[in-house]
mmCIF file of C-alpha atoms and ligand atoms in Angstrom:
data_model
loop_
_atom_site.group_PDB
_atom_site.id
_atom_site.type_symbol
_atom_site.label_atom_id
_atom_site.label_comp_id
_atom_site.label_asym_id
_atom_site.label_seq_id
_atom_site.Cartn_x
_atom_site.Cartn_y
_atom_site.Cartn_z
ATOM 1 C CA MET A 120 79.798 -70.119 -97.289
ATOM 2 C CA ALA A 121 77.298 -69.775 -100.096
ATOM 3 C CA ARG A 122 77.753 -66.495 -102.040
ATOM 4 C CA LEU A 123 74.955 -64.470 -103.475
ATOM 5 C CA GLN A 124 75.762 -62.481 -106.737
ATOM 6 C CA ILE A 125 73.694 -60.417 -108.917
ATOM 7 C CA LEU A 126 74.075 -61.054 -112.716
ATOM 8 C CA GLU A 127 72.607 -58.188 -114.650
ATOM 9 C CA LEU A 128 70.984 -58.949 -117.886
ATOM 10 C CA PRO A 129 70.760 -56.567 -121.025
ATOM 11 C CA GLU A 130 67.851 -54.037 -120.351
ATOM 12 C CA GLY A 131 64.815 -54.327 -122.537
ATOM 13 C CA SER A 132 62.828 -51.067 -123.640
ATOM 14 C CA GLY A 133 59.933 -52.188 -121.344
ATOM 15 C CA ASP A 134 62.071 -52.671 -118.208
ATOM 16 C CA ASP A 135 61.781 -50.045 -115.502
ATOM 17 C CA ARG A 136 65.109 -51.285 -114.180
ATOM 18 C CA PRO A 137 67.876 -53.732 -115.075
ATOM 19 C CA PRO A 138 66.699 -57.280 -115.170
ATOM 20 C CA PHE A 139 68.873 -59.428 -113.198
ATOM 21 C CA VAL A 140 69.326 -63.153 -112.178
ATOM 22 C CA LEU A 141 70.173 -64.152 -108.699
ATOM 23 C CA VAL A 142 73.115 -66.200 -108.567
ATOM 24 C CA ILE A 143 73.633 -68.486 -105.448
ATOM 25 C CA ASP A 144 76.903 -70.402 -105.688
ATOM 26 C CA GLU A 145 79.504 -72.266 -103.474
ATOM 27 C CA TRP A 146 76.383 -73.692 -101.610
ATOM 28 C CA ASP A 147 77.336 -76.438 -99.302
ATOM 29 C CA ILE A 148 74.505 -78.876 -100.586
ATOM 30 C CA ASP A 149 76.020 -81.905 -98.750
ATOM 31 C CA SER A 150 75.214 -80.021 -95.425
ATOM 32 C CA LEU A 151 71.630 -80.125 -96.305
ATOM 33 C CA ASP A 152 69.644 -83.475 -96.683
ATOM 34 C CA VAL A 153 66.855 -82.162 -98.918
ATOM 35 C CA SER A 154 68.856 -80.303 -101.595
ATOM 36 C CA ASN A 155 66.713 -81.212 -104.309
ATOM 37 C CA MET A 156 63.776 -79.135 -102.656
ATOM 38 C CA LEU A 157 65.702 -75.885 -102.730
ATOM 39 C CA ASN A 158 65.550 -75.043 -106.438
ATOM 40 C CA ASP A 159 61.788 -74.802 -106.313
ATOM 41 C CA TYR A 160 62.098 -72.615 -103.192
ATOM 42 C CA TRP A 161 64.743 -70.224 -104.458
ATOM 43 C CA ASP A 162 62.805 -69.897 -107.714
ATOM 44 C CA ALA A 163 59.832 -68.963 -105.976
ATOM 45 C CA PHE A 164 61.901 -66.232 -103.983
ATOM 46 C CA GLY A 165 63.733 -64.943 -107.028
ATOM 47 C CA GLN A 166 60.290 -64.349 -108.544
ATOM 48 C CA LYS A 167 59.238 -62.527 -105.391
ATOM 49 C CA ILE A 168 62.427 -60.167 -105.490
ATOM 50 C CA GLY A 169 61.917 -59.529 -109.366
ATOM 51 C CA ALA A 170 64.873 -61.695 -110.602
ATOM 52 C CA ARG A 171 64.381 -63.151 -113.818
ATOM 53 C CA GLY A 172 65.708 -66.479 -112.668
ATOM 54 C CA VAL A 173 67.996 -68.154 -110.035
ATOM 55 C CA LEU A 174 71.034 -69.959 -110.700
ATOM 56 C CA PHE A 175 71.670 -72.262 -107.708
ATOM 57 C CA VAL A 176 75.094 -74.240 -107.810
ATOM 58 C CA ASP A 177 77.390 -75.829 -105.255
ATOM 59 C CA ARG A 178 80.514 -74.636 -107.229
ATOM 60 C CA THR A 179 82.063 -71.329 -107.938
ATOM 61 C CA ILE A 180 80.363 -69.125 -110.703
ATOM 62 C CA ASP A 181 82.478 -66.295 -111.880
ATOM 63 C CA ILE A 182 80.515 -63.593 -113.508
ATOM 64 C CA PRO A 183 82.269 -62.195 -116.437
ATOM 65 C CA ALA A 184 81.208 -58.620 -115.572
ATOM 66 C CA ASN A 185 83.032 -58.934 -112.352
ATOM 67 C CA ASP A 186 86.372 -60.100 -114.188
ATOM 68 C CA THR A 187 88.354 -57.035 -115.597
ATOM 69 C CA THR A 188 91.202 -59.141 -116.970
ATOM 70 C CA THR A 189 89.968 -58.955 -120.500
ATOM 71 C CA TYR A 190 89.417 -55.298 -120.167
ATOM 72 C CA LEU A 191 92.556 -54.514 -118.840
ATOM 73 C CA GLN A 192 94.290 -56.398 -121.782
ATOM 74 C CA GLN A 193 92.332 -54.328 -124.326
ATOM 75 C CA ALA A 194 93.268 -51.297 -122.643
ATOM 76 C CA ALA A 195 96.811 -51.923 -122.623
ATOM 77 C CA GLU A 196 96.753 -52.873 -126.317
ATOM 78 C CA GLU A 197 95.079 -49.556 -127.302
ATOM 79 C CA THR A 198 97.220 -47.301 -125.509
ATOM 80 C CA GLY A 199 100.339 -49.345 -125.873
ATOM 81 C CA ALA A 200 101.027 -49.145 -122.178
ATOM 82 C CA THR A 201 101.933 -52.022 -120.168
ATOM 83 C CA ILE A 202 99.430 -54.081 -118.208
ATOM 84 C CA GLY A 203 100.836 -52.407 -115.280
ATOM 85 C CA GLU A 204 100.346 -49.003 -116.443
ATOM 86 C CA ALA A 205 96.972 -49.872 -117.851
ATOM 87 C CA VAL A 206 95.930 -51.320 -114.479
ATOM 88 C CA ARG A 207 96.905 -47.982 -112.757
ATOM 89 C CA ALA A 208 95.350 -45.751 -115.303
ATOM 90 C CA VAL A 209 92.294 -47.588 -115.330
ATOM 91 C CA THR A 210 92.297 -48.025 -111.491
ATOM 92 C CA ALA A 211 92.546 -44.321 -111.214
ATOM 93 C CA ARG A 212 90.104 -43.551 -113.609
ATOM 94 C CA HIS A 213 87.427 -45.956 -112.297
ATOM 95 C CA LEU A 214 87.816 -46.100 -108.869
ATOM 96 C CA ALA A 215 85.251 -43.500 -107.687
ATOM 97 C CA GLU A 216 82.875 -45.366 -110.248
ATOM 98 C CA GLU A 217 83.792 -48.784 -108.925
ATOM 99 C CA ARG A 218 83.171 -47.726 -105.496
ATOM 100 C CA THR A 219 79.668 -46.130 -106.500
ATOM 101 C CA ASP A 220 78.915 -49.526 -108.361
ATOM 102 C CA ILE A 221 79.825 -51.600 -105.312
ATOM 103 C CA ALA A 222 77.857 -49.592 -102.860
ATOM 104 C CA ARG A 223 74.830 -49.756 -105.457
ATOM 105 C CA ASP A 224 75.335 -53.624 -105.459
ATOM 106 C CA ARG A 225 75.665 -53.681 -101.790
ATOM 107 C CA ASP A 226 72.340 -51.856 -101.263
ATOM 108 C CA ARG A 227 70.588 -53.851 -103.881
ATOM 109 C CA LEU A 228 71.671 -57.117 -102.204
ATOM 110 C CA ALA A 229 70.780 -55.698 -98.739
ATOM 111 C CA SER A 230 67.309 -54.749 -100.052
ATOM 112 C CA HIS A 231 67.020 -58.199 -101.604
ATOM 113 C CA LYS A 232 67.974 -59.642 -98.288
ATOM 114 C CA ALA A 233 65.468 -57.410 -96.489
ATOM 115 C CA ALA A 234 62.625 -58.437 -98.863
ATOM 116 C CA LEU A 235 63.433 -62.202 -98.096
ATOM 117 C CA LEU A 236 63.376 -61.591 -94.459
ATOM 118 C CA ASP A 237 60.269 -59.862 -94.499
ATOM 119 C CA ALA A 238 58.691 -62.614 -96.683
ATOM 120 C CA LEU A 239 59.910 -65.140 -94.225
ATOM 121 C CA GLY A 240 58.522 -63.106 -91.197
ATOM 122 C CA MET A 241 62.088 -63.006 -89.811
ATOM 123 C CA ASP A 242 63.770 -59.876 -88.446
ATOM 124 C CA ARG A 243 66.356 -57.871 -90.476
ATOM 125 C CA THR A 244 69.545 -59.092 -88.141
ATOM 126 C CA ARG A 245 69.264 -62.591 -89.693
ATOM 127 C CA ASP A 246 71.922 -63.548 -92.031
ATOM 128 C CA TRP A 247 71.771 -65.832 -95.303
ATOM 129 C CA ASP A 248 72.253 -68.987 -93.616
ATOM 130 C CA ASP A 249 69.175 -68.306 -91.515
ATOM 131 C CA ILE A 250 67.350 -67.656 -94.618
ATOM 132 C CA GLY A 251 68.589 -71.052 -96.079
ATOM 133 C CA ASN A 252 67.669 -72.837 -93.085
ATOM 134 C CA ALA A 253 64.136 -71.206 -92.879
ATOM 135 C CA ALA A 254 63.441 -72.326 -96.624
ATOM 136 C CA VAL A 255 64.280 -75.828 -95.955
ATOM 137 C CA GLY A 256 62.298 -75.706 -92.933
ATOM 138 C CA LEU A 257 59.146 -74.274 -94.752
ATOM 139 C CA ARG A 258 59.531 -76.660 -97.546
ATOM 140 C CA LYS A 259 59.661 -79.585 -95.199
ATOM 141 C CA GLN A 260 56.587 -78.435 -93.525
ATOM 142 C CA ARG A 261 54.629 -77.880 -96.647
ATOM 143 C CA ASP A 262 55.556 -81.472 -97.710
ATOM 144 C CA GLU A 263 54.593 -83.021 -94.435
ATOM 145 C CA GLN A 264 51.207 -81.157 -94.836
ATOM 146 C CA GLY A 265 50.876 -82.605 -98.085
ATOM 147 C CA GLU A 266 51.496 -86.173 -97.056
ATOM 148 C CA ALA A 267 48.877 -85.796 -94.175
ATOM 149 C CA ILE A 268 46.450 -84.573 -96.518
ATOM 150 C CA GLU A 269 47.006 -87.616 -98.963
ATOM 151 C CA ARG A 270 46.584 -89.866 -95.949
ATOM 152 C CA VAL A 271 43.062 -88.433 -95.154
ATOM 153 C CA ARG A 272 42.212 -88.644 -99.076
ATOM 154 C CA ARG A 273 43.118 -92.295 -98.987
ATOM 155 C CA LEU A 274 40.839 -92.884 -96.023
ATOM 156 C CA HIS A 275 37.944 -91.170 -97.791
ATOM 157 C CA GLN A 276 38.429 -93.039 -100.871
ATOM 158 C CA PRO A 277 35.378 -93.908 -103.214
ATOM 159 C CA VAL A 278 34.055 -97.270 -102.928
ATOM 160 C CA GLU A 279 31.245 -99.006 -105.231
ATOM 161 C CA HIS A 280 28.212 -100.097 -103.073
ATOM 162 C CA ARG A 281 25.035 -101.386 -104.569
ATOM 163 C CA GLY A 282 25.192 -99.189 -107.869
ATOM 164 C CA GLN A 283 26.266 -96.157 -105.827
ATOM 165 C CA THR A 284 29.823 -94.521 -105.254
ATOM 166 C CA ILE A 285 30.180 -93.823 -101.583
ATOM 167 C CA CYS A 286 32.799 -92.641 -99.235
ATOM 168 C CA TRP A 287 34.515 -95.370 -97.645
ATOM 169 C CA ALA A 288 35.411 -93.619 -94.262
ATOM 170 C CA CYS A 289 32.233 -91.672 -93.892
ATOM 171 C CA SER A 290 30.054 -94.542 -94.481
ATOM 172 C CA ASP A 291 31.909 -96.962 -92.220
ATOM 173 C CA TYR A 292 32.397 -99.310 -95.104
ATOM 174 C CA ASP A 293 33.242 -103.003 -94.220
ATOM 175 C CA PHE A 294 35.018 -104.491 -97.208
ATOM 176 C CA ALA A 295 34.672 -108.051 -95.855
ATOM 177 C CA GLY A 296 31.072 -107.812 -95.341
ATOM 178 C CA ARG A 297 30.243 -105.532 -98.232
ATOM 179 C CA THR A 298 28.177 -103.525 -95.891
ATOM 180 C CA THR A 299 28.183 -100.153 -94.444
ATOM 181 C CA ASP A 300 28.159 -99.772 -90.589
ATOM 182 C CA SER A 301 26.376 -96.392 -90.866
ATOM 183 C CA ALA A 302 24.053 -94.775 -93.521
ATOM 184 C CA PRO A 303 26.015 -94.814 -97.013
ATOM 185 C CA VAL A 304 27.294 -91.349 -97.562
ATOM 186 C CA ALA A 305 27.542 -90.762 -101.492
ATOM 187 C CA TYR A 306 31.299 -89.959 -102.265
ATOM 188 C CA GLU A 307 30.621 -86.376 -103.882
ATOM 189 C CA GLN A 308 28.761 -85.720 -100.377
ATOM 190 C CA CYS A 309 31.795 -86.394 -98.350
ATOM 191 C CA GLY A 310 32.309 -83.290 -96.114
ATOM 192 C CA THR A 311 35.994 -84.081 -95.520
ATOM 193 C CA LEU A 312 36.882 -84.205 -99.127
ATOM 194 C CA ARG A 313 34.764 -80.931 -99.817
ATOM 195 C CA ALA A 314 36.709 -79.284 -96.991
ATOM 196 C CA LEU A 315 39.907 -80.422 -98.346
ATOM 197 C CA ASP A 316 38.820 -79.137 -101.956
ATOM 198 C CA VAL A 317 38.121 -75.834 -100.591
ATOM 199 C CA GLN A 318 41.447 -75.673 -98.753
ATOM 200 C CA GLN A 319 43.220 -76.314 -101.852
ATOM 201 C CA GLY A 320 41.087 -74.234 -104.168
ATOM 202 C CA GLN A 321 39.690 -76.927 -106.211
ATOM 203 C CA THR A 322 36.096 -76.115 -105.389
HETATM 204 ZN ZN1 ZN B 91 34.214 -89.005 -96.436
#
């Protein structure tokens, strides 16, 4: 089961909230046949939810801020107490604070998840696996659309015909006879390619 963590970054003077990295670890990449596509997708989502980046790995990532071992050792050294005493002291002192932190992290994660679900047009009851599957599905769909467009472009390829560049498909060009079966259509006049260019924002 993949885990999502927030790695907070040092806050700069221009930040209106602490910058963070979205960390997705323990992702079972083998269960997905298109793992190489996921990085791009999560990068885009990371941007959407305001993360500075997305760390996406199949192994476990321990975030130092979540590890209190060093802190406890320091506390014990400073007070001359045993680690056990330091643990109890620190625990007592920071229990309420940690509860607040946990609640805040949970709220933040919940709002990130809600933002992802909204962006995907899914209802709020879905879980992280649903989000991952939807991401894979969208990416697959996008690639299939891209391939379909490429097939159309190959069909409407430019052909040199009597000193003019014409569209192969629109002119019904016959390669063997070097003739067109219908009136030659100039390549730049190909309505299909023009429509594709408009759709892809290449006017
Ligand atoms: Zn054409």
